[in-house]
C-alpha positions in Angstrom: -15.1 -7.9 -41.8 -16.3 -4.5 -43.2 -15.8 -2.8 -46.6 -15.5 0.8 -47.3 -18.7 2.3 -49.0 -18.5 2.4 -52.7 -21.4 4.2 -53.9 -23.0 7.5 -53.4 -25.8 6.0 -51.5 -23.8 4.0 -49.4 -21.3 7.0 -48.5 -24.1 9.3 -47.5 -26.2 6.6 -45.9 -22.9 5.8 -43.7 -22.9 9.3 -42.3 -26.7 9.5 -42.0 -27.2 6.3 -39.9 -25.8 5.5 -36.3 -22.5 3.9 -37.2 -22.0 3.3 -33.6 -24.9 1.0 -32.7 -23.9 -2.4 -32.1 -24.5 -5.3 -34.3 -24.6 -8.5 -32.5 -24.0 -11.7 -34.3 -26.1 -14.7 -33.7 -24.8 -16.6 -30.7 -25.9 -19.0 -28.1 -26.2 -18.2 -24.3 -26.8 -20.8 -21.8 -29.7 -20.1 -19.4 -31.4 -22.5 -17.0 -35.2 -23.2 -17.2 -37.7 -24.1 -14.4 -37.0 -27.6 -14.9 -33.4 -27.1 -14.1 -32.5 -28.0 -17.7 -30.1 -25.8 -19.6 -31.5 -24.3 -22.9 -29.9 -22.4 -25.4 -31.0 -18.9 -26.3 -30.2 -17.2 -29.6 -29.4 -13.6 -29.8 -30.6 -11.9 -32.8 -28.9 -9.5 -35.2 -30.1 -6.1 -34.4 -28.5 -3.1 -35.7 -30.4 -0.3 -34.1 -31.2 2.9 -36.2 -31.4 6.2 -34.0 -33.4 9.2 -34.6 -31.6 10.6 -37.5 -30.2 14.1 -37.3 -31.5 14.3 -33.8 -28.8 12.1 -32.3 -26.4 15.0 -33.0 -28.2 17.5 -31.4 -29.6 15.9 -28.1 -31.0 19.2 -26.8 -33.0 19.7 -29.8 -31.8 23.0 -30.7 -30.4 23.2 -34.4 -27.6 25.6 -35.4 -28.6 29.2 -37.0 -28.0 30.2 -40.2 -26.1 33.5 -41.5 -27.7 36.6 -40.1 -27.9 39.6 -42.1 -29.1 42.9 -40.9 -32.0 44.6 -42.6 -31.0 48.0 -44.3 -33.2 50.9 -45.9 -35.9 52.6 -43.6 -35.1 54.0 -40.1 -37.5 51.6 -38.8 -35.8 48.6 -40.1 -32.5 49.8 -38.6 -34.0 49.7 -35.3 -35.4 46.2 -35.3 -32.3 44.4 -33.9 -32.8 46.5 -30.6 -36.5 47.0 -30.6 -37.8 44.9 -27.6 -41.0 44.1 -28.9 -39.6 42.6 -32.2 -37.2 40.5 -30.1 -40.2 39.4 -28.4 -42.1 38.4 -31.3 -39.1 36.8 -32.7 -38.8 34.5 -29.5 -42.4 33.5 -29.9 -41.7 31.8 -33.1 -38.8 29.9 -31.9 -40.4 26.5 -32.4 -40.9 27.4 -36.1 -37.4 28.8 -36.6 -35.9 25.9 -35.2 -37.7 23.3 -37.2 -36.4 25.5 -40.4 -32.8 25.0 -39.2 -33.4 21.3 -38.6 -34.1 20.9 -42.1 -31.2 23.3 -43.2 -28.8 21.1 -41.3 -30.0 18.0 -42.9 -29.9 19.8 -46.4 -26.2 20.9 -45.5 -25.0 17.5 -44.4 -26.5 15.5 -47.3 -25.2 18.0 -50.0 -21.7 18.3 -48.6 -21.4 14.3 -48.8 -23.2 14.4 -52.3 -20.8 17.1 -53.6 -17.8 15.0 -52.9 -19.0 11.7 -54.1 -21.1 12.7 -57.2 -19.1 11.4 -60.2 -19.2 11.4 -64.0 -20.6 7.7 -64.8 -23.3 7.7 -62.3 -27.0 7.5 -63.3 -29.1 10.1 -62.5 -31.3 7.7 -60.6 -28.5 6.9 -58.3 -27.6 10.7 -57.8 -31.5 11.6 -57.2 -32.5 8.5 -54.9 -29.2 8.6 -52.9 -29.8 12.2 -51.9 -33.4 11.5 -51.2 -32.9 8.3 -49.1 -30.5 10.0 -47.2 -32.9 12.9 -46.4 -35.1 10.5 -45.1 -32.5 8.7 -43.0 -31.7 12.1 -41.4 -35.1 13.0 -40.7 -35.5 10.2 -38.4 -39.2 9.5 -39.2 -41.2 7.1 -41.7 -44.1 9.6 -41.8 -43.7 11.3 -44.9 -46.0 14.3 -43.7 -43.7 14.9 -40.6 -40.5 15.0 -42.0 -38.4 14.3 -45.3 -38.4 15.3 -48.7 -39.9 18.7 -49.3 -39.9 18.1 -53.1 -38.3 15.5 -55.3 -34.5 15.9 -56.1 -34.0 18.0 -59.1 -31.0 17.0 -61.5 -31.4 19.2 -64.3 -28.6 19.1 -67.0 -27.2 21.5 -69.4 -30.1 23.4 -71.4 -32.5 21.9 -69.0 -32.9 24.4 -65.9 -35.4 22.8 -63.8 -37.9 20.3 -63.0 -36.2 17.2 -64.2 -35.9 14.3 -62.0 -35.5 10.7 -63.5 -38.7 8.5 -63.8 -38.2 4.8 -63.8 -36.2 3.3 -66.4 -34.3 6.4 -67.2 -30.8 5.7 -68.3 -29.3 9.1 -68.4 -25.7 8.7 -67.3 -23.8 12.0 -65.9 -21.0 13.2 -68.1 -17.7 14.9 -67.4 -18.9 18.1 -69.6 -22.6 18.1 -67.9 -23.6 21.1 -66.0 -26.0 19.6 -63.3 -28.2 21.4 -61.2 -29.2 19.9 -57.9 -32.1 21.3 -56.2 -33.9 19.3 -53.4 -36.1 20.5 -50.6 -36.2 19.1 -46.8 -39.1 19.8 -44.6 -39.8 19.2 -40.8 -43.8 19.4 -40.1 -44.0 21.2 -43.3 -41.4 23.8 -42.8 -39.7 23.7 -46.1 -35.9 24.4 -46.9 -35.5 25.1 -50.8 -31.7 25.2 -51.5 -30.0 24.4 -54.9 -26.5 24.4 -56.3 -24.7 23.7 -59.7 -22.5 20.7 -59.9 -19.7 20.7 -62.5 -16.5 18.7 -63.3 -15.0 20.9 -66.1 -13.5 24.3 -65.0 -14.5 26.1 -68.0 -18.1 26.7 -66.5 -16.5 28.3 -63.8 -17.5 31.9 -64.8 -21.0 30.9 -65.3 -21.3 29.4 -61.8 -19.6 32.4 -60.3 -22.1 34.8 -62.0 -25.1 32.9 -60.6 -23.6 32.7 -57.0 -22.9 36.0 -57.0 -26.5 37.2 -58.2 -28.0 34.6 -55.9 -26.0 36.4 -53.0 -26.9 39.8 -54.0 -30.7 38.9 -54.2 -30.2 37.7 -50.7 -28.4 40.8 -49.5 -31.3 43.1 -51.2 -34.3 41.2 -49.9 -35.8 42.3 -46.5 -39.2 43.6 -45.1 -40.8 46.1 -47.2 -38.4 45.7 -50.2 -40.3 45.6 -53.5 -39.9 42.5 -55.5 -39.0 44.4 -58.7 -35.7 45.9 -56.9 -34.5 42.5 -56.0 -35.0 41.5 -59.7 -33.1 44.5 -60.7 -30.1 44.1 -58.5 -30.0 40.2 -59.6 -30.0 41.2 -63.1 -27.4 43.7 -62.8 -24.8 41.4 -61.2 -25.5 38.4 -63.4 -25.4 40.1 -66.6 -22.0 41.7 -65.9 -20.5 38.2 -66.5 -19.3 36.3 -69.7 -18.3 33.1 -70.3 -15.9 31.5 -72.9 -16.8 28.1 -74.4 -14.9 26.4 -77.3 -13.5 29.7 -78.5 -16.8 31.7 -78.4 -17.9 34.3 -75.6 -21.2 34.0 -74.5 -23.0 36.6 -72.4 -24.5 35.2 -69.0 -28.4 36.0 -69.2 -31.0 35.8 -66.5 -33.5 33.2 -67.3 -36.2 35.8 -67.0 -39.2 33.8 -66.7 -37.7 31.6 -63.9 -38.4 33.0 -60.4 -37.9 32.8 -56.5 -41.1 32.5 -54.4 -42.2 32.7 -50.8 -42.7 29.3 -48.7 -45.7 28.5 -46.6 -46.2 25.5 -44.3 -46.5 22.5 -47.0 -46.9 24.6 -49.7 -43.4 25.3 -51.7 -44.8 28.3 -53.8 -46.9 30.7 -51.4 -48.2 32.9 -54.1 -45.4 35.6 -54.1 -42.8 35.6 -56.8 -38.9 37.1 -56.7 -38.1 38.1 -60.2 -34.4 38.0 -61.2 -34.9 40.8 -63.5 -36.7 44.3 -63.1 -40.2 43.9 -63.8 -42.2 46.6 -62.3 -43.6 44.2 -59.6 -44.4 46.5 -56.6 -45.4 43.8 -54.2 -43.4 43.9 -50.9 -41.9 41.0 -48.8 -43.4 41.3 -45.2 -42.2 40.5 -41.8 -42.4 36.8 -40.8 -42.3 35.6 -44.4 -39.9 33.1 -45.8 -38.6 33.1 -49.2 -36.5 31.0 -51.6 -34.0 33.3 -53.3 -33.0 31.4 -56.3 -31.2 32.7 -59.7 -30.8 31.1 -62.9 -28.2 32.2 -65.5 -28.0 30.9 -69.0 -25.7 30.9 -72.2 -28.7 30.7 -74.2 -31.8 32.8 -75.0 -32.6 33.3 -71.1 -35.9 31.9 -71.5 -37.5 28.5 -70.7 -40.1 26.5 -72.1 -41.8 23.1 -71.3 -39.8 20.1 -72.8 -39.4 16.4 -72.0 -41.3 13.9 -70.1 -43.1 15.1 -66.9 -41.8 13.5 -63.5 -42.9 16.5 -61.3 -46.4 16.6 -59.9 -48.2 18.5 -57.0 -51.7 18.6 -55.7 -53.8 21.6 -56.9 -54.9 23.7 -53.9 -57.3 25.6 -56.2 -58.8 22.6 -57.5 -62.5 23.1 -58.7 -64.8 21.7 -56.1 -66.3 18.3 -56.6 -64.1 17.8 -59.6 -65.3 14.6 -61.6 -63.1 11.7 -60.9 -64.7 8.6 -63.1 -62.1 5.7 -62.6 -62.3 4.1 -59.3 -58.3 3.6 -59.5 -58.1 7.4 -59.9 -59.9 7.8 -56.7 -57.6 5.4 -54.9 -54.6 7.2 -56.5 -55.9 10.5 -55.1 -56.3 8.8 -51.5 -52.6 7.6 -51.7 -51.4 10.9 -52.7 -53.3 12.7 -50.0 -51.9 10.1 -47.4 -48.4 10.3 -48.2 -47.7 13.5 -49.8 -50.6 16.1 -49.1 -49.9 19.4 -50.9 -46.0 18.6 -51.2 -44.8 18.1 -54.5 -44.1 14.3 -55.7 -43.0 12.4 -58.4 -43.6 9.2 -60.3 -40.5 7.5 -58.6 -42.4 8.2 -55.2 -45.6 6.8 -56.3 -43.5 3.7 -57.4 -41.7 3.8 -54.0 -45.1 3.5 -51.9 -46.5 0.6 -54.2 -48.6 2.2 -56.7 -48.7 0.1 -60.1 -49.9 0.8 -63.3 -51.0 4.5 -62.2 -50.4 6.6 -65.4 -53.9 6.3 -66.6 -55.1 7.2 -63.1 -52.8 10.1 -62.7 -53.5 11.6 -66.1 -57.2 11.7 -65.1 -56.4 13.5 -62.0 -54.2 16.1 -63.9 -57.2 16.4 -66.6 -59.8 17.0 -63.8 -57.3 19.9 -62.1 -56.8 18.0 -59.1 -53.2 17.3 -59.7 -50.7 19.9 -61.6 -47.9 18.5 -63.9 -44.7 20.5 -63.7 -42.6 19.3 -66.7 -38.9 19.9 -67.2 -38.1 23.7 -68.1 -35.7 24.0 -70.9 -33.7 26.8 -72.7 -32.3 26.2 -76.2 -30.5 22.8 -77.0 -26.8 23.3 -76.7 -26.7 26.1 -74.1 -25.8 25.7 -70.4 -27.9 26.8 -67.6 -27.0 27.3 -63.8 -28.5 27.8 -60.5 -28.0 28.8 -57.0 -30.5 28.9 -54.3 -31.0 29.6 -50.3 -33.8 29.8 -48.1 -34.2 33.2 -46.0 -36.3 33.7 -43.1 -37.7 37.2 -42.4 -37.5 37.6 -38.6 -38.9 40.8 -36.9 -35.2 41.7 -36.1 -33.0 40.5 -38.8 -33.1 38.3 -41.9 -31.6 34.6 -41.6 -29.8 33.0 -44.4 -30.8 29.7 -43.0 -29.4 27.2 -45.4 -26.1 28.7 -45.6 -23.2 26.5 -45.5 -19.5 26.5 -46.0 -19.9 25.2 -49.4 -22.1 28.3 -50.8 
């Protein structure tokens, strides 16, 4: 007898795992031994788990995202038909395909999550269900070959980013909450960074529409040789044309001016370039072959965030001072575990719990003080306001740009 899945975790796992694999019950089969005696042999229960998302794409080729042509210079307009550019694009097919695999995992997990996330769930249940499903779809136990690109953020209301529950967190999702669901999927270090805002009360729709349209405007504006400030200016113009009425008061939607998009490098979620969401005078240009996370944040508050709340997100510092002193032997062992399991990918305390680390806070704090690990605490606007986020990953091919994480949902 089987029962319908009744939690978010079960709903997503039901899709992620191979449901057609046979589960044989323990039974007895009669076999004849060398002596002629009849012996009884037991069959073991064996529900076989196949290779995650690969089972749906046996040829190993994953769906392309949304294509957009470059605009602007005459050179960019010719890229689609330029044979040299087409050749360069084909040479990177393996890389593009790994991004597409991560994007397909993201789409499948988020579309199931969107249907099943409900008020009354704990934030831990929401985050861990999504994370476990990404791991199941990835089809590998090696977290450096595939899986979570960074912890699942479930930031609520005035908290715009970088909140995921630590162990013991009792926060429960409410009907009037505005939750930003931001999680990454990586395949061999190629990271998909993609986010949406989940609400249940329709009164927030104008806020969500503002941020969604602003993100799509940023995507449309981005491209090879485009200046960062020009993307920010286009986003700001669209975002701040919206307003939202809450409890009889009208609030302008503001860009959160100190939150930005960014380029993505292998195993490095922030690659060094920032994509503003307001005009800021940055003349740095996007370049051929780069990958960018185009993300925008809107707020009914000040439009400016500061650190607030208990830290949960951490990441290895790639610019750490050489030979940084680590006094505690426990800190040295923790650093080895971080290198082995996460490398330069972001992680959270729940991930340390998951790999069996215990009583690690003192050691973790020492690694942070030594500059080997960086803390990324929650980012909050003024209490009582609401913030929203939408984000997609784009690939700047030599010929066209690909919104690789695009789905039917957003």
